[in-house]
Amino acid sequence: MTNDSGSDAPGQPLSVDELSDRLRGRGLRVTGPRLVVYNTLAKQGGHRSADEVAAAITAAGPSLPRTSVYNALKALVDAGLADVVDAGPGTTLYEVRGESHHHFICRQCNALLDVPTEASVDGSLYSELPGATVESAQVILRGLCPDCTARPSARA
């Protein structure tokens, strides 16, 4: 899947102090790998695989073992600091949690785009699930992106 190079919807990344407080608030230790992985993911923007995060860390300086990158990403997701982007089968993609948004996947070029939304996509949509606690939700839109729609062959 083609990943975008930036993200339109996420807000500003957390400062080290805010990030540390959020990790501790979830009962997690503040570790070097977690800080590096979060900051790398935030700097990259968009939707990134664990391998892309690991490669960016290596390019910037000393590398982290792939296991440490995967473990840090899991901890960040568990702490509500990052999200797994449901883009269908294939490589798992991550993004820093920011403002609520949907995702659009182009059926032709596989572009993954953020779709800003004014409505929160949290538990308020699912208030009729008695006894359930909805922690997150994702809306996936599929079709042709603007570039593919503009191509004459796409309209056929």
CSV table of C-alpha atoms in Angstrom, one decimal:
chain,number,residue,atom,x,y,z
A,1,MET,CA,0.0,0.0,0.0
A,2,THR,CA,1.3,3.4,-0.8
A,3,ASN,CA,1.6,5.6,2.3
A,4,ASP,CA,1.2,9.3,2.2
A,5,SER,CA,4.1,11.5,3.2
A,6,GLY,CA,2.2,13.6,5.6
A,7,SER,CA,-1.0,13.7,7.6
A,8,ASP,CA,-3.6,16.4,7.4
A,9,ALA,CA,-5.6,15.7,10.6
A,10,PRO,CA,-3.3,14.9,13.5
A,11,GLY,CA,-2.7,17.7,15.9
A,12,GLN,CA,0.6,18.8,17.4
A,13,PRO,CA,2.8,16.0,18.8
A,14,LEU,CA,3.1,15.9,22.5
A,15,SER,CA,6.1,17.4,24.3
A,16,VAL,CA,8.4,15.0,26.2
A,17,ASP,CA,6.8,16.0,29.5
A,18,GLU,CA,3.2,15.4,28.2
A,19,LEU,CA,4.3,12.2,26.6
A,20,SER,CA,5.9,11.0,29.8
A,21,ASP,CA,2.8,12.0,31.8
A,22,ARG,CA,0.5,10.1,29.5
A,23,LEU,CA,2.7,7.0,29.6
A,24,ARG,CA,2.9,7.1,33.4
A,25,GLY,CA,-0.8,7.7,33.6
A,26,ARG,CA,-1.4,4.5,31.8
A,27,GLY,CA,0.9,2.6,34.2
A,28,LEU,CA,3.7,2.4,31.6
A,29,ARG,CA,7.4,3.3,32.2
A,30,VAL,CA,8.9,6.1,30.2
A,31,THR,CA,11.7,4.5,28.2
A,32,GLY,CA,14.1,5.7,25.5
A,33,PRO,CA,12.7,3.5,22.8
A,34,ARG,CA,9.1,4.7,23.5
A,35,LEU,CA,10.2,8.3,23.3
A,36,VAL,CA,12.2,7.8,20.2
A,37,VAL,CA,9.5,5.8,18.4
A,38,TYR,CA,6.8,8.3,19.3
A,39,ASN,CA,8.9,11.3,18.1
A,40,THR,CA,9.9,9.5,14.9
A,41,LEU,CA,6.3,8.6,14.1
A,42,ALA,CA,5.2,12.2,14.9
A,43,LYS,CA,8.0,13.6,12.7
A,44,GLN,CA,7.2,11.3,9.8
A,45,GLY,CA,3.5,12.1,9.9
A,46,GLY,CA,1.0,10.1,8.0
A,47,HIS,CA,0.5,6.4,8.2
A,48,ARG,CA,3.7,4.4,8.7
A,49,SER,CA,4.7,0.8,9.1
A,50,ALA,CA,6.9,-0.4,11.9
A,51,ASP,CA,9.7,-1.0,9.3
A,52,GLU,CA,9.4,2.6,8.1
A,53,VAL,CA,9.7,3.9,11.7
A,54,ALA,CA,12.7,1.6,12.3
A,55,ALA,CA,14.4,2.8,9.1
A,56,ALA,CA,13.8,6.5,10.0
A,57,ILE,CA,15.3,5.9,13.4
A,58,THR,CA,18.4,4.2,11.9
A,59,ALA,CA,18.8,7.0,9.4
A,60,ALA,CA,18.8,9.6,12.2
A,61,GLY,CA,21.3,7.9,14.4
A,62,PRO,CA,21.7,4.7,16.4
A,63,SER,CA,19.2,2.1,15.5
A,64,LEU,CA,16.8,0.2,17.7
A,65,PRO,CA,16.2,-3.5,17.4
A,66,ARG,CA,13.0,-4.2,15.4
A,67,THR,CA,11.5,-5.9,18.4
A,68,SER,CA,12.0,-2.7,20.4
A,69,VAL,CA,10.2,-0.7,17.7
A,70,TYR,CA,7.3,-3.1,17.6
A,71,ASN,CA,7.1,-3.2,21.4
A,72,ALA,CA,7.2,0.6,21.7
A,73,LEU,CA,4.5,1.0,19.0
A,74,LYS,CA,2.3,-1.5,20.9
A,75,ALA,CA,2.8,0.4,24.2
A,76,LEU,CA,2.0,3.7,22.4
A,77,VAL,CA,-1.2,2.3,21.0
A,78,ASP,CA,-2.1,0.8,24.4
A,79,ALA,CA,-1.5,4.2,26.0
A,80,GLY,CA,-3.8,5.9,23.5
A,81,LEU,CA,-0.9,7.9,22.0
A,82,ALA,CA,-0.9,6.2,18.6
A,83,ASP,CA,-3.5,4.4,16.5
A,84,VAL,CA,-3.4,1.4,14.3
A,85,VAL,CA,-4.8,2.5,11.0
A,86,ASP,CA,-7.3,-0.1,9.6
A,87,ALA,CA,-6.4,-0.1,5.9
A,88,GLY,CA,-7.3,-3.7,5.2
A,89,PRO,CA,-5.1,-6.7,4.7
A,90,GLY,CA,-1.3,-6.1,4.5
A,91,THR,CA,1.2,-4.2,6.5
A,92,THR,CA,0.0,-2.8,9.8
A,93,LEU,CA,0.2,1.0,9.7
A,94,TYR,CA,0.4,3.4,12.7
A,95,GLU,CA,-0.1,7.1,13.2
A,96,VAL,CA,0.2,9.5,16.1
A,97,ARG,CA,-3.2,10.0,17.7
A,98,GLY,CA,-4.5,13.5,16.9
A,99,GLU,CA,-7.8,15.0,15.9
A,100,SER,CA,-10.6,12.7,15.0
A,101,HIS,CA,-10.6,11.8,11.3
A,102,HIS,CA,-11.6,9.2,8.8
A,103,HIS,CA,-9.5,7.4,6.2
A,104,PHE,CA,-9.9,7.1,2.4
A,105,ILE,CA,-8.3,4.3,0.4
A,106,CYS,CA,-8.0,4.6,-3.3
A,107,ARG,CA,-8.9,1.3,-5.0
A,108,GLN,CA,-6.6,2.1,-8.0
A,109,CYS,CA,-3.3,3.5,-6.6
A,110,ASN,CA,-3.8,2.4,-2.9
A,111,ALA,CA,-3.3,5.9,-1.6
A,112,LEU,CA,-4.3,6.3,2.0
A,113,LEU,CA,-5.6,9.8,2.8
A,114,ASP,CA,-6.9,11.4,5.9
A,115,VAL,CA,-10.4,12.8,5.7
A,116,PRO,CA,-11.1,15.5,8.3
A,117,THR,CA,-14.3,15.2,10.2
A,118,GLU,CA,-16.2,17.6,12.4
A,119,ALA,CA,-18.0,14.7,14.1
A,120,SER,CA,-16.2,12.7,16.8
A,121,VAL,CA,-15.9,9.0,15.9
A,122,ASP,CA,-15.9,7.8,19.4
A,123,GLY,CA,-18.4,6.0,21.6
A,124,SER,CA,-21.1,8.6,20.9
A,125,LEU,CA,-21.9,6.8,17.6
A,126,TYR,CA,-22.3,3.5,19.4
A,127,SER,CA,-24.4,4.5,22.4
A,128,GLU,CA,-26.8,1.7,21.8
A,129,LEU,CA,-24.3,-1.1,22.7
A,130,PRO,CA,-25.5,-1.9,26.3
A,131,GLY,CA,-22.6,-2.6,28.6
A,132,ALA,CA,-20.0,-1.9,26.0
A,133,THR,CA,-17.2,0.6,26.3
A,134,VAL,CA,-16.1,1.9,22.9
A,135,GLU,CA,-12.5,3.1,23.0
A,136,SER,CA,-12.1,4.0,19.4
A,137,ALA,CA,-13.7,3.6,16.0
A,138,GLN,CA,-12.6,4.1,12.4
A,139,VAL,CA,-14.5,4.9,9.3
A,140,ILE,CA,-12.9,3.7,6.1
A,141,LEU,CA,-14.0,5.2,2.8
A,142,ARG,CA,-13.0,3.5,-0.5
A,143,GLY,CA,-13.1,4.7,-4.1
A,144,LEU,CA,-10.9,6.7,-6.4
A,145,CYS,CA,-8.6,9.5,-5.1
A,146,PRO,CA,-8.6,12.9,-6.8
A,147,ASP,CA,-5.6,12.0,-8.9
A,148,CYS,CA,-7.0,8.7,-10.1
A,149,THR,CA,-10.4,10.3,-10.8
A,150,ALA,CA,-8.8,12.9,-13.0
A,151,ARG,CA,-7.2,10.2,-15.2
A,152,PRO,CA,-9.2,9.4,-18.3
A,153,SER,CA,-8.7,5.7,-17.8
A,154,ALA,CA,-10.2,5.8,-14.3
A,155,ARG,CA,-13.6,6.8,-15.6
A,156,ALA,CA,-13.9,3.7,-17.8
